[in-house]
XYZ file of C-alpha atoms in Angstrom:
653
model
C 0.000 0.000 0.000
C 1.259 3.430 -1.000
C 1.983 5.441 2.173
C 2.605 8.882 0.636
C 1.288 11.591 3.002
C -1.520 12.688 0.671
C -2.664 9.111 0.057
C -2.299 8.350 3.763
C -4.642 11.255 4.531
C -7.279 9.765 2.220
C -6.842 6.374 3.870
C -7.122 7.746 7.416
C -10.242 9.734 6.521
C -11.695 6.619 4.891
C -11.057 4.603 8.042
C -12.785 7.272 10.141
C -15.764 7.214 7.757
C -16.091 3.435 7.924
C -15.716 3.348 11.701
C -18.632 5.788 11.836
C -20.727 3.714 9.415
C -19.997 0.366 11.073
C -20.570 1.692 14.580
C -23.963 3.067 13.550
C -24.887 -0.215 11.856
C -23.959 -2.065 15.051
C -25.436 0.240 17.705
C -27.908 2.575 15.896
C -27.810 5.012 18.803
C -28.721 8.140 16.809
C -31.660 9.331 14.719
C -30.858 8.291 11.153
C -30.987 11.878 9.873
C -28.458 13.049 12.466
C -26.176 10.141 11.636
C -26.514 11.063 7.945
C -25.378 14.643 8.583
C -22.024 13.398 9.888
C -21.885 10.709 7.195
C -22.254 13.247 4.388
C -19.638 15.510 5.967
C -17.094 12.700 6.330
C -17.763 11.506 2.768
C -17.182 15.010 1.438
C -13.835 15.112 3.244
C -12.818 11.796 1.658
C -13.676 13.291 -1.725
C -11.765 16.500 -1.005
C -8.625 14.681 0.136
C -8.777 12.374 -2.866
C -9.256 15.289 -5.259
C -6.281 17.062 -3.711
C -4.246 13.892 -4.234
C -5.257 13.863 -7.918
C -4.377 17.516 -8.599
C -1.798 17.992 -11.328
C 1.129 20.388 -11.379
C -0.455 22.919 -13.752
C -0.963 26.618 -13.127
C -4.418 26.065 -11.583
C -3.174 23.843 -8.777
C -2.944 26.653 -6.232
C -6.405 27.992 -7.080
C -7.973 24.531 -7.006
C -6.272 23.771 -3.702
C -7.685 26.983 -2.239
C -11.220 26.201 -3.434
C -11.005 22.641 -2.129
C -9.734 23.954 1.202
C -12.560 26.504 1.440
C -15.097 23.794 0.610
C -13.641 21.622 3.348
C -13.810 24.404 5.924
C -17.412 25.240 5.026
C -18.393 21.562 5.128
C -16.740 21.082 8.521
C -18.496 24.080 10.081
C -21.892 23.210 8.576
C -21.648 19.535 9.516
C -20.662 20.212 13.130
C -23.284 22.949 13.560
C -26.184 20.927 12.143
C -25.114 17.774 13.993
C -24.812 19.532 17.375
C -28.034 21.528 16.942
C -29.964 18.748 15.234
C -32.806 18.472 17.767
C -33.429 22.230 17.793
C -33.375 22.554 14.003
C -35.797 19.698 13.296
C -38.215 20.214 16.212
C -38.184 23.632 17.915
C -37.410 25.835 14.914
C -38.844 24.023 11.889
C -39.474 26.569 9.143
C -37.563 29.324 10.948
C -33.835 30.061 10.957
C -31.515 32.549 12.603
C -29.583 34.911 10.352
C -26.217 33.206 10.865
C -27.864 29.835 10.058
C -29.185 31.231 6.784
C -25.692 32.423 5.830
C -24.209 29.062 6.823
C -26.818 27.205 4.742
C -26.141 29.511 1.789
C -22.376 28.983 1.722
C -22.784 25.243 2.300
C -25.211 25.066 -0.630
C -22.616 26.922 -2.712
C -19.951 24.420 -1.674
C -22.203 21.484 -2.616
C -22.929 23.058 -5.999
C -19.184 23.380 -6.614
C -18.486 19.802 -5.515
C -21.304 18.519 -7.710
C -19.826 20.396 -10.652
C -16.360 19.050 -9.914
C -17.573 15.463 -9.602
C -20.190 15.313 -12.369
C -19.791 18.331 -14.601
C -21.871 21.246 -15.758
C -24.905 19.321 -17.046
C -26.020 18.052 -13.676
C -25.202 21.332 -11.942
C -27.575 22.893 -14.464
C -30.362 20.647 -13.186
C -29.583 21.543 -9.569
C -29.511 25.265 -10.320
C -32.743 24.981 -12.304
C -34.464 23.342 -9.322
C -33.388 26.237 -7.084
C -34.330 28.792 -9.761
C -37.731 27.151 -10.279
C -38.384 27.046 -6.554
C -37.608 30.773 -6.182
C -39.162 32.185 -9.377
C -42.108 29.784 -9.680
C -44.666 32.564 -10.014
C -43.133 33.652 -13.332
C -43.418 30.258 -15.049
C -46.186 29.699 -17.611
C -49.213 27.393 -17.555
C -49.214 24.375 -15.304
C -45.631 25.106 -14.201
C -46.618 28.184 -12.201
C -46.521 28.151 -8.384
C -46.357 30.829 -5.732
C -42.568 30.684 -5.376
C -40.442 30.103 -2.280
C -38.375 32.642 -0.399
C -34.615 32.171 -0.257
C -34.915 31.291 3.428
C -37.495 28.609 2.655
C -35.302 27.065 -0.025
C -32.277 27.012 2.292
C -34.391 25.450 5.040
C -35.484 22.729 2.632
C -31.978 22.166 1.256
C -29.982 22.238 4.502
C -31.352 23.312 7.861
C -34.276 20.933 8.374
C -32.063 17.872 7.742
C -33.960 17.321 4.514
C -32.534 18.308 1.153
C -28.877 17.315 1.132
C -29.418 15.125 4.210
C -32.870 13.806 3.280
C -34.361 10.401 2.711
C -32.215 9.382 -0.265
C -29.007 10.355 1.515
C -30.203 8.431 4.567
C -30.782 5.319 2.454
C -27.259 5.588 1.060
C -25.812 6.188 4.532
C -27.613 3.284 6.189
C -27.868 0.748 3.363
C -25.792 1.434 0.279
C -22.566 2.560 1.984
C -21.741 -0.851 3.428
C -22.140 -2.480 0.023
C -19.630 -0.069 -1.447
C -17.265 -0.981 1.387
C -17.862 -4.591 0.361
C -16.976 -3.612 -3.245
C -13.783 -1.921 -2.055
C -12.754 -4.988 -0.064
C -13.503 -7.266 -3.018
C -11.253 -5.197 -5.249
C -8.471 -4.988 -2.679
C -8.531 -8.730 -1.945
C -8.360 -9.563 -5.674
C -11.944 -10.548 -6.484
C -12.020 -8.466 -9.660
C -8.880 -10.220 -10.857
C -10.607 -13.538 -10.153
C -13.699 -12.478 -12.118
C -11.573 -11.630 -15.139
C -9.644 -14.910 -14.865
C -12.839 -16.962 -14.624
C -14.389 -15.004 -17.492
C -11.357 -15.742 -19.664
C -11.398 -19.425 -18.815
C -15.138 -19.697 -19.473
C -14.825 -17.735 -22.694
C -12.313 -20.149 -24.231
C -15.180 -22.506 -25.117
C -16.795 -20.057 -27.585
C -15.384 -18.378 -30.687
C -16.135 -14.884 -29.395
C -14.323 -15.637 -26.164
C -12.271 -12.458 -25.807
C -15.223 -10.113 -26.166
C -17.484 -12.368 -24.086
C -14.941 -12.255 -21.281
C -15.230 -8.466 -21.299
C -19.015 -8.714 -21.073
C -18.957 -11.175 -18.174
C -16.315 -9.267 -16.216
C -18.046 -5.921 -16.677
C -21.475 -7.303 -15.781
C -20.256 -8.809 -12.522
C -18.055 -5.908 -11.450
C -20.556 -3.269 -12.605
C -23.314 -4.762 -10.508
C -21.238 -4.231 -7.386
C -19.603 -0.850 -7.939
C -22.836 0.940 -8.897
C -21.479 3.236 -11.620
C -21.335 2.434 -15.315
C -18.752 5.178 -15.793
C -16.461 3.879 -13.059
C -16.959 0.358 -14.338
C -16.087 1.316 -17.920
C -12.895 2.924 -16.628
C -12.032 0.063 -14.258
C -12.610 -2.977 -16.468
C -12.286 -1.149 -19.776
C -8.662 -0.239 -19.120
C -7.968 -3.973 -19.295
C -10.631 -5.430 -21.611
C -10.645 -2.773 -24.361
C -6.927 -3.108 -25.276
C -7.364 -6.873 -25.115
C -10.293 -6.786 -27.571
C -8.400 -4.419 -29.879
C -5.292 -6.598 -29.859
C -7.456 -9.573 -30.739
C -8.869 -7.931 -33.850
C -11.936 -5.896 -32.890
C -12.204 -2.338 -34.179
C -11.607 0.413 -31.649
C -15.199 1.657 -31.732
C -16.548 -1.885 -31.394
C -14.327 -2.628 -28.402
C -15.469 0.619 -26.781
C -19.089 -0.173 -27.586
C -18.925 -3.656 -26.087
C -17.414 -2.320 -22.870
C -19.959 0.529 -22.643
C -22.907 -1.831 -23.025
C -21.518 -4.396 -20.603
C -20.798 -1.710 -18.007
C -24.347 -0.389 -18.388
C -25.843 -3.876 -18.174
C -23.974 -4.523 -14.955
C -26.243 -1.975 -13.265
C -29.280 -4.247 -13.729
C -27.612 -7.479 -12.664
C -29.000 -9.032 -9.441
C -28.401 -9.370 -6.588
C -26.899 -5.885 -6.085
C -28.093 -4.059 -9.246
C -25.708 -1.176 -8.697
C -27.238 -0.683 -5.220
C -30.530 0.437 -6.831
C -32.263 -2.714 -5.560
C -32.022 -1.518 -1.960
C -33.386 1.926 -2.758
C -36.244 0.415 -4.766
C -37.195 -1.896 -1.912
C -37.231 1.074 0.462
C -39.299 3.327 -1.802
C -41.853 0.598 -2.541
C -41.950 -0.781 0.992
C -41.311 -4.353 -0.159
C -38.701 -6.989 0.631
C -35.318 -6.679 -1.066
C -35.529 -10.299 -2.218
C -38.736 -9.496 -4.129
C -36.887 -6.806 -6.071
C -34.088 -9.248 -6.891
C -36.492 -11.973 -8.046
C -38.259 -9.460 -10.276
C -34.971 -8.545 -11.931
C -33.712 -12.043 -12.724
C -35.515 -12.667 -16.016
C -34.901 -9.161 -17.463
C -31.214 -9.475 -16.569
C -31.027 -12.868 -18.294
C -32.711 -11.411 -21.393
C -30.205 -8.596 -21.531
C -27.155 -10.796 -20.997
C -28.096 -13.461 -23.545
C -29.088 -10.959 -26.226
C -25.877 -8.953 -25.766
C -23.867 -12.182 -25.849
C -25.499 -12.990 -29.213
C -24.681 -9.525 -30.549
C -21.091 -9.743 -29.382
C -20.779 -13.171 -31.020
C -21.979 -11.827 -34.371
C -19.660 -8.840 -34.151
C -16.725 -11.010 -33.217
C -17.227 -13.360 -36.160
C -17.406 -10.383 -38.521
C -14.211 -8.739 -37.299
C -12.022 -11.375 -35.618
C -13.416 -14.711 -36.636
C -10.146 -16.624 -36.386
C -8.817 -15.153 -33.163
C -8.072 -17.498 -30.305
C -7.943 -16.726 -26.604
C -5.176 -17.961 -24.335
C -5.676 -16.728 -20.790
C -1.980 -17.184 -20.020
C -1.119 -14.570 -22.655
C -2.981 -11.870 -20.713
C -2.521 -12.755 -17.048
C 0.912 -12.303 -15.474
C 0.494 -14.899 -12.738
C -0.801 -18.364 -13.584
C -2.990 -19.892 -10.878
C -4.078 -23.482 -10.489
C -7.712 -24.562 -10.618
C -7.496 -25.400 -6.919
C -6.371 -21.867 -6.070
C -9.110 -20.372 -8.241
C -11.700 -22.549 -6.487
C -10.436 -21.509 -3.043
C -10.573 -17.841 -4.040
C -14.005 -18.327 -5.570
C -15.362 -19.842 -2.364
C -13.730 -17.080 -0.316
C -15.518 -14.377 -2.292
C -18.767 -16.286 -2.794
C -19.468 -17.084 0.876
C -20.129 -13.454 1.921
C -22.529 -13.069 -1.012
C -24.333 -16.261 0.009
C -24.527 -14.932 3.570
C -26.037 -11.696 2.245
C -28.702 -13.489 0.218
C -29.474 -15.876 3.097
C -29.858 -13.084 5.656
C -31.962 -10.909 3.365
C -33.969 -13.550 1.525
C -34.437 -16.334 4.061
C -34.088 -14.769 7.519
C -35.330 -11.370 6.219
C -33.016 -9.337 8.403
C -32.724 -5.615 7.713
C -30.556 -4.488 4.809
C -28.181 -2.632 7.117
C -27.605 -5.593 9.442
C -27.255 -8.027 6.539
C -24.739 -5.739 4.842
C -22.790 -5.406 8.094
C -22.423 -9.171 8.500
C -21.513 -9.477 4.812
C -18.660 -7.014 5.308
C -17.525 -8.731 8.518
C -17.506 -12.147 6.833
C -15.577 -10.719 3.871
C -12.874 -9.323 6.176
C -12.628 -12.558 8.181
C -12.383 -14.723 5.065
C -10.205 -12.268 3.130
C -7.632 -12.392 5.925
C -8.242 -15.821 7.403
C -8.119 -17.993 4.276
C -4.699 -16.792 2.996
C -3.196 -16.967 6.503
C -4.525 -20.514 6.929
C -3.122 -21.497 3.531
C 0.305 -20.149 4.476
C 0.255 -22.233 7.664
C -0.790 -25.401 5.852
C 1.530 -25.021 2.855
C 4.409 -23.495 4.830
C 5.425 -21.552 1.706
C 5.185 -18.126 3.355
C 5.489 -16.840 6.883
C 1.978 -16.454 8.380
C 3.007 -13.138 9.951
C 4.030 -11.759 6.556
C 0.757 -12.885 4.971
C -1.229 -11.431 7.878
C 0.515 -8.072 7.508
C -0.113 -8.046 3.756
C -3.799 -8.843 4.186
C -4.259 -6.233 6.904
C -2.768 -3.624 4.581
C -5.083 -4.870 1.814
C -8.023 -4.511 4.194
C -7.110 -0.917 4.953
C -6.649 -0.301 1.246
C -10.091 -1.825 0.706
C -11.468 0.719 3.169
C -9.841 3.441 1.072
C -11.134 1.978 -2.210
C -14.667 1.712 -0.857
C -14.642 5.272 0.459
C -13.275 6.667 -2.810
C -16.071 4.880 -4.712
C -18.658 6.061 -2.182
C -17.693 9.740 -1.820
C -18.823 11.094 -5.225
C -21.991 8.993 -5.001
C -22.810 10.640 -1.665
C -22.284 14.079 -3.215
C -24.516 13.379 -6.210
C -27.188 11.735 -4.039
C -27.173 14.771 -1.733
C -27.660 16.995 -4.778
C -30.446 14.751 -6.110
C -32.092 14.824 -2.695
C -31.992 18.620 -2.723
C -33.470 18.736 -6.223
C -36.225 16.282 -5.380
C -37.220 17.980 -2.126
C -37.481 21.396 -3.761
C -39.370 20.097 -6.785
C -41.695 17.892 -4.737
C -42.478 20.882 -2.500
C -43.531 22.825 -5.605
C -45.761 19.969 -6.818
C -43.644 18.950 -9.812
C -44.638 15.225 -9.755
C -48.262 16.269 -10.204
C -47.268 18.740 -12.902
C -45.342 16.037 -14.758
C -48.445 13.850 -14.615
C -50.482 16.609 -16.254
C -47.796 17.188 -18.872
C -47.582 13.481 -19.705
C -51.346 13.241 -20.071
C -51.487 16.421 -22.151
C -48.611 15.525 -24.502
C -49.706 11.921 -24.927
C -53.409 12.716 -25.362
C -54.124 9.972 -22.860
C -52.274 7.355 -24.941
C -50.218 5.106 -22.680
C -47.781 4.281 -25.494
C -46.963 7.938 -26.136
C -46.825 8.585 -22.390
C -44.238 5.868 -21.740
C -42.178 6.957 -24.774
C -42.108 10.511 -23.418
C -41.381 9.185 -19.914
C -38.439 7.163 -21.259
C -37.012 10.220 -23.007
C -37.304 12.242 -19.788
C -35.656 9.464 -17.769
C -32.743 9.283 -20.207
C -32.281 13.043 -19.986
C -32.498 13.045 -16.189
C -30.108 10.098 -15.905
C -27.258 12.368 -17.024
C -24.713 9.574 -16.675
C -25.062 9.584 -12.889
C -24.293 6.576 -10.688
C -27.153 4.109 -10.863
C -28.595 4.731 -7.427
C -28.689 8.508 -8.028
C -30.216 8.265 -11.498
C -32.852 5.799 -10.326
C -33.717 7.810 -7.224
C -34.366 10.952 -9.259
C -36.665 9.358 -11.827
C -38.361 7.084 -9.290
C -39.556 10.099 -7.311
C -40.371 12.386 -10.245
C -41.538 10.144 -13.121
C -42.744 6.822 -11.677
C -45.703 8.363 -9.746
C -47.189 9.690 -13.002
C -47.034 6.252 -14.637
C -48.562 4.600 -11.588
C -51.316 7.102 -10.813
C -52.390 8.165 -14.301
C -51.903 5.004 -16.353
C -52.425 2.292 -13.711
C -49.051 0.687 -14.372
C -48.157 -1.654 -11.468
C -45.745 -0.033 -9.017
C -42.920 -2.530 -9.443
C -43.245 -2.445 -13.233
C -43.175 1.362 -13.243
C -40.073 1.469 -11.067
C -38.266 -1.082 -13.214
C -39.273 0.951 -16.261
C -37.689 4.149 -14.959
C -34.601 2.296 -13.655
C -33.840 0.746 -17.034
C -34.610 4.008 -18.845
C -32.381 6.078 -16.554
C -29.303 3.898 -16.982
C -29.661 4.151 -20.766
C -28.329 7.696 -20.474
C -24.882 6.142 -20.131
C -24.921 4.905 -23.753
C -27.440 7.261 -25.384
C -25.986 10.256 -27.225
C -25.372 13.083 -26.702
C -24.790 12.332 -22.978
C -23.480 8.738 -23.221
C -20.942 9.190 -20.432
C -19.987 5.498 -20.376
C -19.253 5.723 -24.101
C -17.156 8.843 -23.520
C -14.943 6.907 -21.088
C -14.766 3.744 -23.185
C -14.108 5.642 -26.432
C -11.316 7.540 -24.710
C -9.651 4.313 -23.607
C -10.187 2.756 -27.048
C -8.984 5.912 -28.845
C -12.116 5.660 -30.963
C -14.563 8.106 -32.513
C -17.301 8.958 -29.999
C -20.237 8.812 -32.432
C -19.181 5.541 -34.047
C -18.724 4.029 -30.596
C -22.219 5.259 -29.674
C -23.589 3.549 -32.790
C -21.921 0.260 -31.850
C -23.282 0.569 -28.307
C -26.841 1.229 -29.427
C -26.752 -1.686 -31.892
C -25.672 -4.065 -29.141
C -27.994 -2.651 -26.473
C -31.068 -2.152 -28.684
C -33.182 -4.700 -26.740
C -32.511 -2.708 -23.565
C -34.453 0.189 -25.114
C -37.436 -2.105 -25.756
C -37.389 -4.128 -22.540
C -38.894 -1.351 -20.356
C -41.949 -1.316 -22.645
C -42.281 -5.054 -22.069
C -42.530 -4.322 -18.329
C -45.430 -1.956 -19.012
C -47.417 -4.083 -21.456
C -46.481 -7.500 -20.063
C -45.798 -6.855 -16.368
C -45.966 -10.557 -15.531
C -42.292 -10.648 -16.572
C -41.373 -8.986 -13.290
C -44.388 -9.145 -10.969
C -46.172 -12.079 -9.381
C -43.159 -14.329 -8.883
C -42.334 -17.237 -11.162
C -45.554 -18.377 -12.854
C -46.183 -20.088 -16.182
C -46.970 -16.736 -17.803
C -43.768 -15.267 -16.360
C -41.683 -17.814 -18.221
C -43.816 -17.609 -21.385
C -43.558 -13.811 -21.530
C -39.908 -13.893 -20.491
C -39.090 -16.486 -23.140
C -40.859 -14.489 -25.834
C -39.057 -11.329 -24.727
C -35.731 -13.157 -25.008
C -36.523 -14.439 -28.498
C -37.659 -10.970 -29.516
C -34.432 -9.483 -28.169
C -32.398 -11.996 -30.165
C -34.424 -11.136 -33.303
C -33.500 -7.464 -32.807
C -29.857 -8.339 -32.244
C -29.857 -10.594 -35.311
C -31.335 -7.868 -37.482
C -28.909 -5.165 -36.334
C -25.703 -7.161 -35.882
C -25.772 -10.224 -38.154
C -22.444 -10.257 -39.961
C -23.794 -11.034 -43.472
C -26.263 -9.243 -45.680
C -29.432 -11.375 -45.524
C -29.961 -13.268 -48.794
C -26.944 -11.476 -50.252
C -29.189 -8.416 -50.627
C -28.157 -5.019 -51.958
C -27.719 -2.046 -49.649
C -31.350 -0.842 -49.736
C -32.833 -4.320 -49.394
C -30.357 -5.069 -46.602
C -31.660 -2.103 -44.588
C -35.244 -3.171 -45.257
C -34.736 -6.764 -44.135
C -32.873 -5.706 -41.000
C -35.689 -3.262 -40.225
C -38.215 -6.082 -40.545
C -36.258 -8.139 -38.004
C -36.203 -5.124 -35.680
C -39.955 -4.497 -35.938
C -40.727 -8.181 -35.430
C -38.417 -8.265 -32.407
C -40.131 -5.261 -30.838
C -43.530 -6.898 -31.370
C -42.358 -10.192 -29.875
C -40.924 -8.423 -26.824
C -43.538 -5.832 -25.986
C -46.828 -6.249 -27.855
C -49.705 -6.364 -25.321
C -51.410 -9.256 -27.144
C -50.002 -12.754 -26.739
C -51.439 -13.678 -30.150
C -49.538 -10.848 -31.828
C -46.327 -11.792 -30.048
C -46.531 -15.430 -31.087
C -47.508 -14.463 -34.638
C -44.523 -12.130 -34.904
C -42.277 -14.901 -33.588
C -43.545 -17.313 -36.252
C -42.843 -14.749 -38.991
C -39.348 -14.082 -37.594
C -38.550 -17.793 -37.477
C -39.834 -18.200 -41.042
C -37.688 -15.309 -42.243
C -34.648 -16.771 -40.534
C -35.334 -20.194 -42.056
C -35.476 -18.618 -45.517
C -32.227 -16.832 -44.769
C -30.532 -20.133 -43.885
C -31.700 -21.726 -47.129
C -30.167 -18.946 -49.242
C -26.373 -18.905 -49.542
C -24.888 -15.737 -48.160
C -22.651 -14.071 -50.678
C -20.500 -11.639 -48.754
C -17.615 -12.796 -46.613
C -17.888 -11.809 -42.966
C -15.056 -9.309 -43.046
C -16.287 -7.655 -46.223
C -19.822 -7.488 -44.921
C -18.651 -5.950 -41.704
C -16.895 -3.217 -43.636
C -19.983 -2.507 -45.757
C -22.230 -2.278 -42.722
């Protein structure tokens, strides 16, 4: 572990943060909102120290250091003041603030706006500033958007002083539930679980022709589900998988597209689902295990359809490439060692599922015991092996693993800190907008624009969700759309609650691969040194079923609600076949029937339309009929020799 002073400061602050989180999970001696105030403050300090560590040596270093220092001072004063005076602020003086409290809230809000900009850029800051602007100048807005307007004091009370806003319900969910899972993710990375995932993916991928690209998909899906950010995942796994795919023959934009889609898909993979599963269970008031069960079939549909698309793409571009795991991994490990490591990392996950699904303990307690078991196994198994094999001194192994544990604390805190900042900002936006009645206004707008048509309403809702997603971490993007968009779908169009929430979750994460935002594509294209727009095109072609799947939740909600029934598997199976029809139409490496350019586009469009009908049509008869036509078209395609060679066809497409 690097012990440079600046890195050591990040590590020490991370340890303090996790001591605070673990002690609250164990004792729960404070009101959750008061605990969250300190949690947010400590997380901000982790972010500030880490940002200072990452500063370059350019001319702006001094200015940036000064702004970071001022933000830290403001955060410290605000955190201590609100924490110490918590009872007075939320009981005795609700709705009223002293002058010095107003000034403190104002400068703290300014600091949070700056930190949000630094962590997530100008686009999301624009949303935050619009929420404040709308809250203050509401009386000047036209039509249904008009409201009486809030005073500056009222807005600052909502955002800071009443322990709502930045410290509100969403931040409390992250503090009590999500944080421990990100500590778990940090420990997994530090102990080598991500390395194991990539090794296993490579070994499994050697049995299929598209093995290199499939290994990238598997690794990114697994890791992305845990770390909760498609952007971070694209950077983390993409730095390894994208060069590997390029070296094996895939085009730069294709390699970037595969990684972008896989990183996005990781956010919907049970059991963690980028931490969104825990927030969804809380918002809906249902068991976490019910959310996970609902997500299993959609996740399988996504994975299998993307695997088919990657296979087609691989054949077109690198059909003769072979994968040898030993060419890409420095240290060769035996099957026995891989099994031991697999069991070590799997047991805590099994404990989590058992505690949540079978014993139905609280999320916070289950997460706490998952973290404890991970630490005990992460340290205990290697030490035990060293004693049994006598190949290393147990004391040396113990020291190494303790340092890895501390580094895991640092990794988890560094992952967590920007998520806490963006969630605090989202919480502020939501509280201001909800206070002005925006969810009801959005319902009226959806009804007005759609003319009462549910299809138009959900199309508009998807577009809004993609725009609001803004490339944020999954839990932040979902929280925003779940509180602003889902109520309109539920109340005005009678869409089942769970189906509506899955709809907005899937739609929100699409912002990561949908231009012009497409933040996951930005990261992956940068690593791949590829053109952004071409990489976006590759991503959309591979992820096309993900754009249709949310509509399947609306028109065929049995896919995700009601448990595993006959209709669940029938609808799920049809959705999978429809997804594969879409993938086949968009990604098949030959021109169907050796067709010319215009006919090629037409035939591929037919596959796409049939796939959409099979996936999402509300009538079972229509879905089965579309499937029969698609199968017939594919059978005709097989009977006609394909003229173009894969590589030539790939170039023409």
